[in-house]
Amino acid sequence: MSLLTSGVYRAGFVNSLEVSLEASIIPGVIGLVVAYALASVRHPVVQRVVASASAVLANFGGVNLAFIFIAAYGTTGLTTQWLSDLGFNPWNHGFSLFNFAGIVFIYCYFQIPLMVLVVTPALAGLKSQWREAAEGLGAGAFTYWRRVGLPVLAPAILGAVLLLFGSAFSAYATAEALTSGSVALAPILIGNFLNGNVVAGQEHVGYAISVGMMIILLVTTVFYVLAQRRSQKWLRS
Protein backbone atom coordinates (compact mmCIF):
# COMPACT_ATOMS: atom_id res chain seq x y z
CA MET A 1 0.00 0.00 0.00
CA SER A 2 2.89 2.36 0.73
CA LEU A 3 4.04 1.98 -2.88
CA LEU A 4 0.69 3.23 -4.17
CA THR A 5 0.88 6.40 -2.09
CA SER A 6 4.35 7.42 -3.20
CA GLY A 7 6.41 8.00 -6.31
CA VAL A 8 5.17 7.27 -9.80
CA TYR A 9 2.17 5.26 -8.63
CA ARG A 10 0.73 8.14 -6.65
CA ALA A 11 1.51 10.46 -9.57
CA GLY A 12 -0.36 8.07 -11.87
CA PHE A 13 -3.56 8.36 -9.85
CA VAL A 14 -3.21 12.12 -9.39
CA ASN A 15 -2.55 12.67 -13.11
CA SER A 16 -5.44 10.40 -14.08
CA LEU A 17 -7.81 12.30 -11.81
CA GLU A 18 -6.62 15.67 -13.14
CA VAL A 19 -6.90 14.56 -16.77
CA SER A 20 -10.34 13.10 -16.12
CA LEU A 21 -11.60 16.25 -14.41
CA GLU A 22 -10.38 18.53 -17.20
CA ALA A 23 -11.52 16.10 -19.92
CA SER A 24 -15.00 16.01 -18.40
CA ILE A 25 -15.60 19.63 -17.40
CA ILE A 26 -14.28 21.28 -20.58
CA PRO A 27 -16.09 18.94 -23.03
CA GLY A 28 -19.09 19.03 -20.69
CA VAL A 29 -19.47 22.79 -21.06
CA ILE A 30 -18.83 22.76 -24.82
CA GLY A 31 -21.09 19.76 -25.38
CA LEU A 32 -23.89 21.36 -23.36
CA VAL A 33 -23.72 24.50 -25.50
CA VAL A 34 -23.78 22.42 -28.70
CA ALA A 35 -26.68 20.30 -27.42
CA TYR A 36 -28.65 23.41 -26.45
CA ALA A 37 -28.06 24.95 -29.88
CA LEU A 38 -29.15 21.67 -31.47
CA ALA A 39 -32.32 21.54 -29.37
CA SER A 40 -33.08 25.17 -30.25
CA VAL A 41 -32.84 24.52 -33.99
CA ARG A 42 -35.69 21.97 -33.93
CA HIS A 43 -34.94 20.90 -37.49
CA PRO A 44 -35.26 17.10 -37.83
CA VAL A 45 -32.62 16.75 -40.56
CA VAL A 46 -30.03 18.83 -38.69
CA GLN A 47 -30.73 16.96 -35.46
CA ARG A 48 -30.36 13.56 -37.13
CA VAL A 49 -27.12 14.56 -38.85
CA VAL A 50 -25.57 15.93 -35.66
CA ALA A 51 -26.77 12.94 -33.63
CA SER A 52 -25.32 10.49 -36.17
CA ALA A 53 -22.01 12.36 -36.35
CA SER A 54 -21.82 12.51 -32.55
CA ALA A 55 -22.47 8.77 -32.27
CA VAL A 56 -19.61 8.04 -34.68
CA LEU A 57 -17.14 10.50 -33.16
CA ALA A 58 -17.93 9.45 -29.59
CA ASN A 59 -16.84 5.90 -30.39
CA PHE A 60 -13.74 6.84 -32.35
CA GLY A 61 -10.61 6.64 -30.24
CA GLY A 62 -7.59 4.53 -29.53
CA VAL A 63 -4.42 4.28 -31.60
CA ASN A 64 -6.06 5.50 -34.81
CA LEU A 65 -7.20 8.73 -33.16
CA ALA A 66 -3.72 9.34 -31.74
CA PHE A 67 -2.11 8.91 -35.16
CA ILE A 68 -4.66 11.22 -36.78
CA PHE A 69 -3.93 13.96 -34.24
CA ILE A 70 -0.19 13.50 -34.69
CA ALA A 71 -0.64 13.82 -38.46
CA ALA A 72 -2.80 16.91 -38.02
CA TYR A 73 -1.32 18.69 -35.00
CA GLY A 74 2.18 17.22 -34.64
CA THR A 75 5.32 19.26 -35.13
CA THR A 76 5.08 18.69 -38.89
CA GLY A 77 1.32 18.10 -38.99
CA LEU A 78 -0.94 19.50 -41.67
CA THR A 79 -2.77 21.93 -39.39
CA THR A 80 0.49 22.99 -37.78
CA GLN A 81 1.97 23.78 -41.20
CA TRP A 82 -1.10 25.80 -42.17
CA LEU A 83 -0.89 27.83 -38.99
CA SER A 84 2.85 28.30 -39.50
CA ASP A 85 2.18 29.67 -42.97
CA LEU A 86 -0.16 32.19 -41.32
CA GLY A 87 2.62 33.23 -38.95
CA PHE A 88 1.58 31.29 -35.85
CA ASN A 89 3.16 27.99 -34.88
CA PRO A 90 1.46 26.67 -31.72
CA TRP A 91 4.48 24.51 -30.89
CA ASN A 92 6.54 27.68 -30.48
CA HIS A 93 4.06 28.93 -27.88
CA GLY A 94 4.05 25.98 -25.49
CA PHE A 95 1.64 23.65 -27.27
CA SER A 96 2.42 19.94 -27.33
CA LEU A 97 0.44 16.80 -28.01
CA PHE A 98 2.75 14.65 -25.97
CA ASN A 99 2.09 15.97 -22.47
CA PHE A 100 -0.72 16.42 -19.98
CA ALA A 101 -2.46 19.17 -21.95
CA GLY A 102 -2.14 17.21 -25.18
CA ILE A 103 -3.99 14.26 -23.67
CA VAL A 104 -6.83 16.51 -22.53
CA PHE A 105 -6.92 18.12 -25.99
CA ILE A 106 -7.26 14.82 -27.81
CA TYR A 107 -9.79 13.44 -25.30
CA CYS A 108 -12.06 16.39 -26.07
CA TYR A 109 -12.43 14.98 -29.59
CA PHE A 110 -14.62 12.10 -28.43
CA GLN A 111 -15.83 13.53 -25.12
CA ILE A 112 -17.69 16.49 -26.65
CA PRO A 113 -19.81 14.28 -28.98
CA LEU A 114 -20.48 11.94 -26.06
CA MET A 115 -21.75 14.87 -24.00
CA VAL A 116 -24.00 15.93 -26.88
CA LEU A 117 -25.46 12.43 -27.13
CA VAL A 118 -26.12 12.10 -23.42
CA VAL A 119 -27.52 15.53 -22.59
CA THR A 120 -29.63 16.16 -25.72
CA PRO A 121 -32.55 13.96 -24.54
CA ALA A 122 -32.65 15.89 -21.26
CA LEU A 123 -32.82 19.21 -23.09
CA ALA A 124 -35.53 17.82 -25.36
CA GLY A 125 -37.45 16.77 -22.24
CA LEU A 126 -37.90 20.35 -21.05
CA LYS A 127 -41.61 21.05 -21.48
CA SER A 128 -42.65 24.20 -23.29
CA GLN A 129 -45.49 24.54 -20.77
CA TRP A 130 -42.94 25.25 -18.04
CA ARG A 131 -41.52 28.23 -19.93
CA GLU A 132 -45.01 29.46 -20.83
CA ALA A 133 -46.10 29.22 -17.20
CA ALA A 134 -42.98 31.07 -16.06
CA GLU A 135 -43.49 33.80 -18.64
CA GLY A 136 -47.15 34.04 -17.63
CA LEU A 137 -46.02 34.77 -14.09
CA GLY A 138 -43.70 37.52 -15.34
CA ALA A 139 -40.42 35.60 -15.31
CA GLY A 140 -37.78 36.50 -17.87
CA ALA A 141 -35.38 34.12 -19.58
CA PHE A 142 -32.76 34.44 -16.83
CA THR A 143 -35.29 33.76 -14.06
CA TYR A 144 -36.73 30.80 -15.97
CA TRP A 145 -33.35 29.14 -16.34
CA ARG A 146 -32.32 29.94 -12.77
CA ARG A 147 -35.55 28.76 -11.13
CA VAL A 148 -36.80 26.08 -13.55
CA GLY A 149 -34.50 25.06 -16.40
CA LEU A 150 -31.18 24.56 -14.61
CA PRO A 151 -32.63 22.88 -11.48
CA VAL A 152 -34.43 20.37 -13.71
CA LEU A 153 -31.39 19.78 -15.93
CA ALA A 154 -28.81 19.75 -13.12
CA PRO A 155 -29.06 15.98 -12.39
CA ALA A 156 -28.82 15.13 -16.10
CA ILE A 157 -25.83 17.45 -16.58
CA LEU A 158 -24.12 16.05 -13.48
CA GLY A 159 -24.74 12.50 -14.69
CA ALA A 160 -23.33 13.32 -18.13
CA VAL A 161 -20.19 14.89 -16.63
CA LEU A 162 -19.72 11.83 -14.41
CA LEU A 163 -20.00 9.63 -17.49
CA LEU A 164 -17.33 11.71 -19.21
CA PHE A 165 -15.15 11.45 -16.11
CA GLY A 166 -15.40 7.66 -16.11
CA SER A 167 -14.70 7.51 -19.83
CA ALA A 168 -11.56 9.64 -19.53
CA PHE A 169 -10.35 7.91 -16.37
CA SER A 170 -10.46 4.45 -17.94
CA ALA A 171 -9.11 5.41 -21.39
CA TYR A 172 -5.80 3.74 -22.23
CA ALA A 173 -4.95 3.19 -25.90
CA THR A 174 -5.09 6.83 -27.01
CA ALA A 175 -2.85 8.13 -24.21
CA GLU A 176 -0.42 5.22 -24.57
CA ALA A 177 -0.06 5.68 -28.34
CA LEU A 178 0.20 9.46 -28.00
CA THR A 179 2.81 9.65 -25.24
CA SER A 180 4.44 6.19 -25.43
CA GLY A 181 3.93 5.95 -21.68
CA SER A 182 5.93 9.09 -20.88
CA VAL A 183 3.01 10.54 -18.89
CA ALA A 184 2.20 8.60 -15.72
CA LEU A 185 -1.47 7.60 -15.82
CA ALA A 186 -3.06 4.77 -13.87
CA PRO A 187 -4.16 2.79 -16.99
CA ILE A 188 -0.69 3.16 -18.53
CA LEU A 189 0.95 1.94 -15.31
CA ILE A 190 -1.30 -1.13 -15.37
CA GLY A 191 -0.38 -1.70 -19.02
CA ASN A 192 3.31 -1.60 -18.12
CA PHE A 193 2.81 -4.32 -15.54
CA LEU A 194 0.79 -6.46 -17.94
CA ASN A 195 3.55 -6.07 -20.54
CA GLY A 196 6.09 -7.49 -18.11
CA ASN A 197 7.78 -4.27 -16.98
CA VAL A 198 7.84 -5.39 -13.36
CA VAL A 199 10.39 -4.53 -10.67
CA ALA A 200 11.38 -7.40 -8.42
CA GLY A 201 9.17 -7.48 -5.35
CA GLN A 202 6.44 -5.36 -6.98
CA GLU A 203 4.71 -8.06 -8.99
CA HIS A 204 1.30 -7.37 -7.44
CA VAL A 205 1.36 -3.56 -7.67
CA GLY A 206 -0.43 -3.68 -11.02
CA TYR A 207 -3.33 -5.55 -9.44
CA ALA A 208 -3.45 -3.04 -6.59
CA ILE A 209 -3.63 -0.15 -9.08
CA SER A 210 -6.46 -1.97 -10.87
CA VAL A 211 -8.39 -2.30 -7.61
CA GLY A 212 -7.89 1.41 -6.94
CA MET A 213 -9.24 2.28 -10.38
CA MET A 214 -12.20 -0.06 -9.90
CA ILE A 215 -13.10 1.63 -6.62
CA ILE A 216 -12.99 5.10 -8.20
CA LEU A 217 -15.06 3.95 -11.18
CA LEU A 218 -17.54 2.17 -8.90
CA VAL A 219 -18.11 5.35 -6.90
CA THR A 220 -18.47 7.31 -10.14
CA THR A 221 -21.00 4.80 -11.46
CA VAL A 222 -23.08 4.92 -8.27
CA PHE A 223 -23.33 8.71 -8.39
CA TYR A 224 -24.09 8.53 -12.13
CA VAL A 225 -27.00 6.14 -11.54
CA LEU A 226 -28.36 8.33 -8.74
CA ALA A 227 -28.13 11.42 -10.94
CA GLN A 228 -29.90 9.63 -13.79
CA ARG A 229 -32.73 8.51 -11.52
CA ARG A 230 -33.17 12.04 -10.27
CA SER A 231 -33.15 13.36 -13.83
CA GLN A 232 -35.75 10.84 -15.02
CA LYS A 233 -37.98 11.70 -12.07
CA TRP A 234 -38.12 15.36 -13.11
CA LEU A 235 -38.40 14.82 -16.85
CA ARG A 236 -41.19 12.24 -16.53
CA SER A 237 -43.30 14.45 -14.29
Coordinates of C-alpha atoms in Angstrom, one line a residue:
M1 CA 0.0 0.0 0.0
S2 CA 2.9 2.4 0.7
L3 CA 4.0 2.0 -2.9
L4 CA 0.7 3.2 -4.2
T5 CA 0.9 6.4 -2.1
S6 CA 4.4 7.4 -3.2
G7 CA 6.4 8.0 -6.3
V8 CA 5.2 7.3 -9.8
Y9 CA 2.2 5.3 -8.6
R10 CA 0.7 8.1 -6.7
A11 CA 1.5 10.5 -9.6
G12 CA -0.4 8.1 -11.9
F13 CA -3.6 8.4 -9.9
V14 CA -3.2 12.1 -9.4
N15 CA -2.5 12.7 -13.1
S16 CA -5.4 10.4 -14.1
L17 CA -7.8 12.3 -11.8
E18 CA -6.6 15.7 -13.1
V19 CA -6.9 14.6 -16.8
S20 CA -10.3 13.1 -16.1
L21 CA -11.6 16.3 -14.4
E22 CA -10.4 18.5 -17.2
A23 CA -11.5 16.1 -19.9
S24 CA -15.0 16.0 -18.4
I25 CA -15.6 19.6 -17.4
I26 CA -14.3 21.3 -20.6
P27 CA -16.1 18.9 -23.0
G28 CA -19.1 19.0 -20.7
V29 CA -19.5 22.8 -21.1
I30 CA -18.8 22.8 -24.8
G31 CA -21.1 19.8 -25.4
L32 CA -23.9 21.4 -23.4
V33 CA -23.7 24.5 -25.5
V34 CA -23.8 22.4 -28.7
A35 CA -26.7 20.3 -27.4
Y36 CA -28.7 23.4 -26.5
A37 CA -28.1 24.9 -29.9
L38 CA -29.1 21.7 -31.5
A39 CA -32.3 21.5 -29.4
S40 CA -33.1 25.2 -30.3
V41 CA -32.8 24.5 -34.0
R42 CA -35.7 22.0 -33.9
H43 CA -34.9 20.9 -37.5
P44 CA -35.3 17.1 -37.8
V45 CA -32.6 16.8 -40.6
V46 CA -30.0 18.8 -38.7
Q47 CA -30.7 17.0 -35.5
R48 CA -30.4 13.6 -37.1
V49 CA -27.1 14.6 -38.9
V50 CA -25.6 15.9 -35.7
A51 CA -26.8 12.9 -33.6
S52 CA -25.3 10.5 -36.2
A53 CA -22.0 12.4 -36.3
S54 CA -21.8 12.5 -32.6
A55 CA -22.5 8.8 -32.3
V56 CA -19.6 8.0 -34.7
L57 CA -17.1 10.5 -33.2
A58 CA -17.9 9.5 -29.6
N59 CA -16.8 5.9 -30.4
F60 CA -13.7 6.8 -32.4
G61 CA -10.6 6.6 -30.2
G62 CA -7.6 4.5 -29.5
V63 CA -4.4 4.3 -31.6
N64 CA -6.1 5.5 -34.8
L65 CA -7.2 8.7 -33.2
A66 CA -3.7 9.3 -31.7
F67 CA -2.1 8.9 -35.2
I68 CA -4.7 11.2 -36.8
F69 CA -3.9 14.0 -34.2
I70 CA -0.2 13.5 -34.7
A71 CA -0.6 13.8 -38.5
A72 CA -2.8 16.9 -38.0
Y73 CA -1.3 18.7 -35.0
G74 CA 2.2 17.2 -34.6
T75 CA 5.3 19.3 -35.1
T76 CA 5.1 18.7 -38.9
G77 CA 1.3 18.1 -39.0
L78 CA -0.9 19.5 -41.7
T79 CA -2.8 21.9 -39.4
T80 CA 0.5 23.0 -37.8
Q81 CA 2.0 23.8 -41.2
W82 CA -1.1 25.8 -42.2
L83 CA -0.9 27.8 -39.0
S84 CA 2.9 28.3 -39.5
D85 CA 2.2 29.7 -43.0
L86 CA -0.2 32.2 -41.3
G87 CA 2.6 33.2 -39.0
F88 CA 1.6 31.3 -35.9
N89 CA 3.2 28.0 -34.9
P90 CA 1.5 26.7 -31.7
W91 CA 4.5 24.5 -30.9
N92 CA 6.5 27.7 -30.5
H93 CA 4.1 28.9 -27.9
G94 CA 4.1 26.0 -25.5
F95 CA 1.6 23.6 -27.3
S96 CA 2.4 19.9 -27.3
L97 CA 0.4 16.8 -28.0
F98 CA 2.8 14.6 -26.0
N99 CA 2.1 16.0 -22.5
F100 CA -0.7 16.4 -20.0
A101 CA -2.5 19.2 -21.9
G102 CA -2.1 17.2 -25.2
I103 CA -4.0 14.3 -23.7
V104 CA -6.8 16.5 -22.5
F105 CA -6.9 18.1 -26.0
I106 CA -7.3 14.8 -27.8
Y107 CA -9.8 13.4 -25.3
C108 CA -12.1 16.4 -26.1
Y109 CA -12.4 15.0 -29.6
F110 CA -14.6 12.1 -28.4
Q111 CA -15.8 13.5 -25.1
I112 CA -17.7 16.5 -26.7
P113 CA -19.8 14.3 -29.0
L114 CA -20.5 11.9 -26.1
M115 CA -21.8 14.9 -24.0
V116 CA -24.0 15.9 -26.9
L117 CA -25.5 12.4 -27.1
V118 CA -26.1 12.1 -23.4
V119 CA -27.5 15.5 -22.6
T120 CA -29.6 16.2 -25.7
P121 CA -32.5 14.0 -24.5
A122 CA -32.6 15.9 -21.3
L123 CA -32.8 19.2 -23.1
A124 CA -35.5 17.8 -25.4
G125 CA -37.5 16.8 -22.2
L126 CA -37.9 20.4 -21.1
K127 CA -41.6 21.0 -21.5
S128 CA -42.7 24.2 -23.3
Q129 CA -45.5 24.5 -20.8
W130 CA -42.9 25.3 -18.0
R131 CA -41.5 28.2 -19.9
E132 CA -45.0 29.5 -20.8
A133 CA -46.1 29.2 -17.2
A134 CA -43.0 31.1 -16.1
E135 CA -43.5 33.8 -18.6
G136 CA -47.1 34.0 -17.6
L137 CA -46.0 34.8 -14.1
G138 CA -43.7 37.5 -15.3
A139 CA -40.4 35.6 -15.3
G140 CA -37.8 36.5 -17.9
A141 CA -35.4 34.1 -19.6
F142 CA -32.8 34.4 -16.8
T143 CA -35.3 33.8 -14.1
Y144 CA -36.7 30.8 -16.0
W145 CA -33.3 29.1 -16.3
R146 CA -32.3 29.9 -12.8
R147 CA -35.5 28.8 -11.1
V148 CA -36.8 26.1 -13.5
G149 CA -34.5 25.1 -16.4
L150 CA -31.2 24.6 -14.6
P151 CA -32.6 22.9 -11.5
V152 CA -34.4 20.4 -13.7
L153 CA -31.4 19.8 -15.9
A154 CA -28.8 19.7 -13.1
P155 CA -29.1 16.0 -12.4
A156 CA -28.8 15.1 -16.1
I157 CA -25.8 17.5 -16.6
L158 CA -24.1 16.1 -13.5
G159 CA -24.7 12.5 -14.7
A160 CA -23.3 13.3 -18.1
V161 CA -20.2 14.9 -16.6
L162 CA -19.7 11.8 -14.4
L163 CA -20.0 9.6 -17.5
L164 CA -17.3 11.7 -19.2
F165 CA -15.2 11.5 -16.1
G166 CA -15.4 7.7 -16.1
S167 CA -14.7 7.5 -19.8
A168 CA -11.6 9.6 -19.5
F169 CA -10.4 7.9 -16.4
S170 CA -10.5 4.5 -17.9
A171 CA -9.1 5.4 -21.4
Y172 CA -5.8 3.7 -22.2
A173 CA -4.9 3.2 -25.9
T174 CA -5.1 6.8 -27.0
A175 CA -2.9 8.1 -24.2
E176 CA -0.4 5.2 -24.6
A177 CA -0.1 5.7 -28.3
L178 CA 0.2 9.5 -28.0
T179 CA 2.8 9.7 -25.2
S180 CA 4.4 6.2 -25.4
G181 CA 3.9 5.9 -21.7
S182 CA 5.9 9.1 -20.9
V183 CA 3.0 10.5 -18.9
A184 CA 2.2 8.6 -15.7
L185 CA -1.5 7.6 -15.8
A186 CA -3.1 4.8 -13.9
P187 CA -4.2 2.8 -17.0
I188 CA -0.7 3.2 -18.5
L189 CA 0.9 1.9 -15.3
I190 CA -1.3 -1.1 -15.4
G191 CA -0.4 -1.7 -19.0
N192 CA 3.3 -1.6 -18.1
F193 CA 2.8 -4.3 -15.5
L194 CA 0.8 -6.5 -17.9
N195 CA 3.6 -6.1 -20.5
G196 CA 6.1 -7.5 -18.1
N197 CA 7.8 -4.3 -17.0
V198 CA 7.8 -5.4 -13.4
V199 CA 10.4 -4.5 -10.7
A200 CA 11.4 -7.4 -8.4
G201 CA 9.2 -7.5 -5.4
Q202 CA 6.4 -5.4 -7.0
E203 CA 4.7 -8.1 -9.0
H204 CA 1.3 -7.4 -7.4
V205 CA 1.4 -3.6 -7.7
G206 CA -0.4 -3.7 -11.0
Y207 CA -3.3 -5.5 -9.4
A208 CA -3.5 -3.0 -6.6
I209 CA -3.6 -0.2 -9.1
S210 CA -6.5 -2.0 -10.9
V211 CA -8.4 -2.3 -7.6
G212 CA -7.9 1.4 -6.9
M213 CA -9.2 2.3 -10.4
M214 CA -12.2 -0.1 -9.9
I215 CA -13.1 1.6 -6.6
I216 CA -13.0 5.1 -8.2
L217 CA -15.1 4.0 -11.2
L218 CA -17.5 2.2 -8.9
V219 CA -18.1 5.4 -6.9
T220 CA -18.5 7.3 -10.1
T221 CA -21.0 4.8 -11.5
V222 CA -23.1 4.9 -8.3
F223 CA -23.3 8.7 -8.4
Y224 CA -24.1 8.5 -12.1
V225 CA -27.0 6.1 -11.5
L226 CA -28.4 8.3 -8.7
A227 CA -28.1 11.4 -10.9
Q228 CA -29.9 9.6 -13.8
R229 CA -32.7 8.5 -11.5
R230 CA -33.2 12.0 -10.3
S231 CA -33.2 13.4 -13.8
Q232 CA -35.7 10.8 -15.0
K233 CA -38.0 11.7 -12.1
W234 CA -38.1 15.4 -13.1
L235 CA -38.4 14.8 -16.9
R236 CA -41.2 12.2 -16.5
S237 CA -43.3 14.5 -14.3

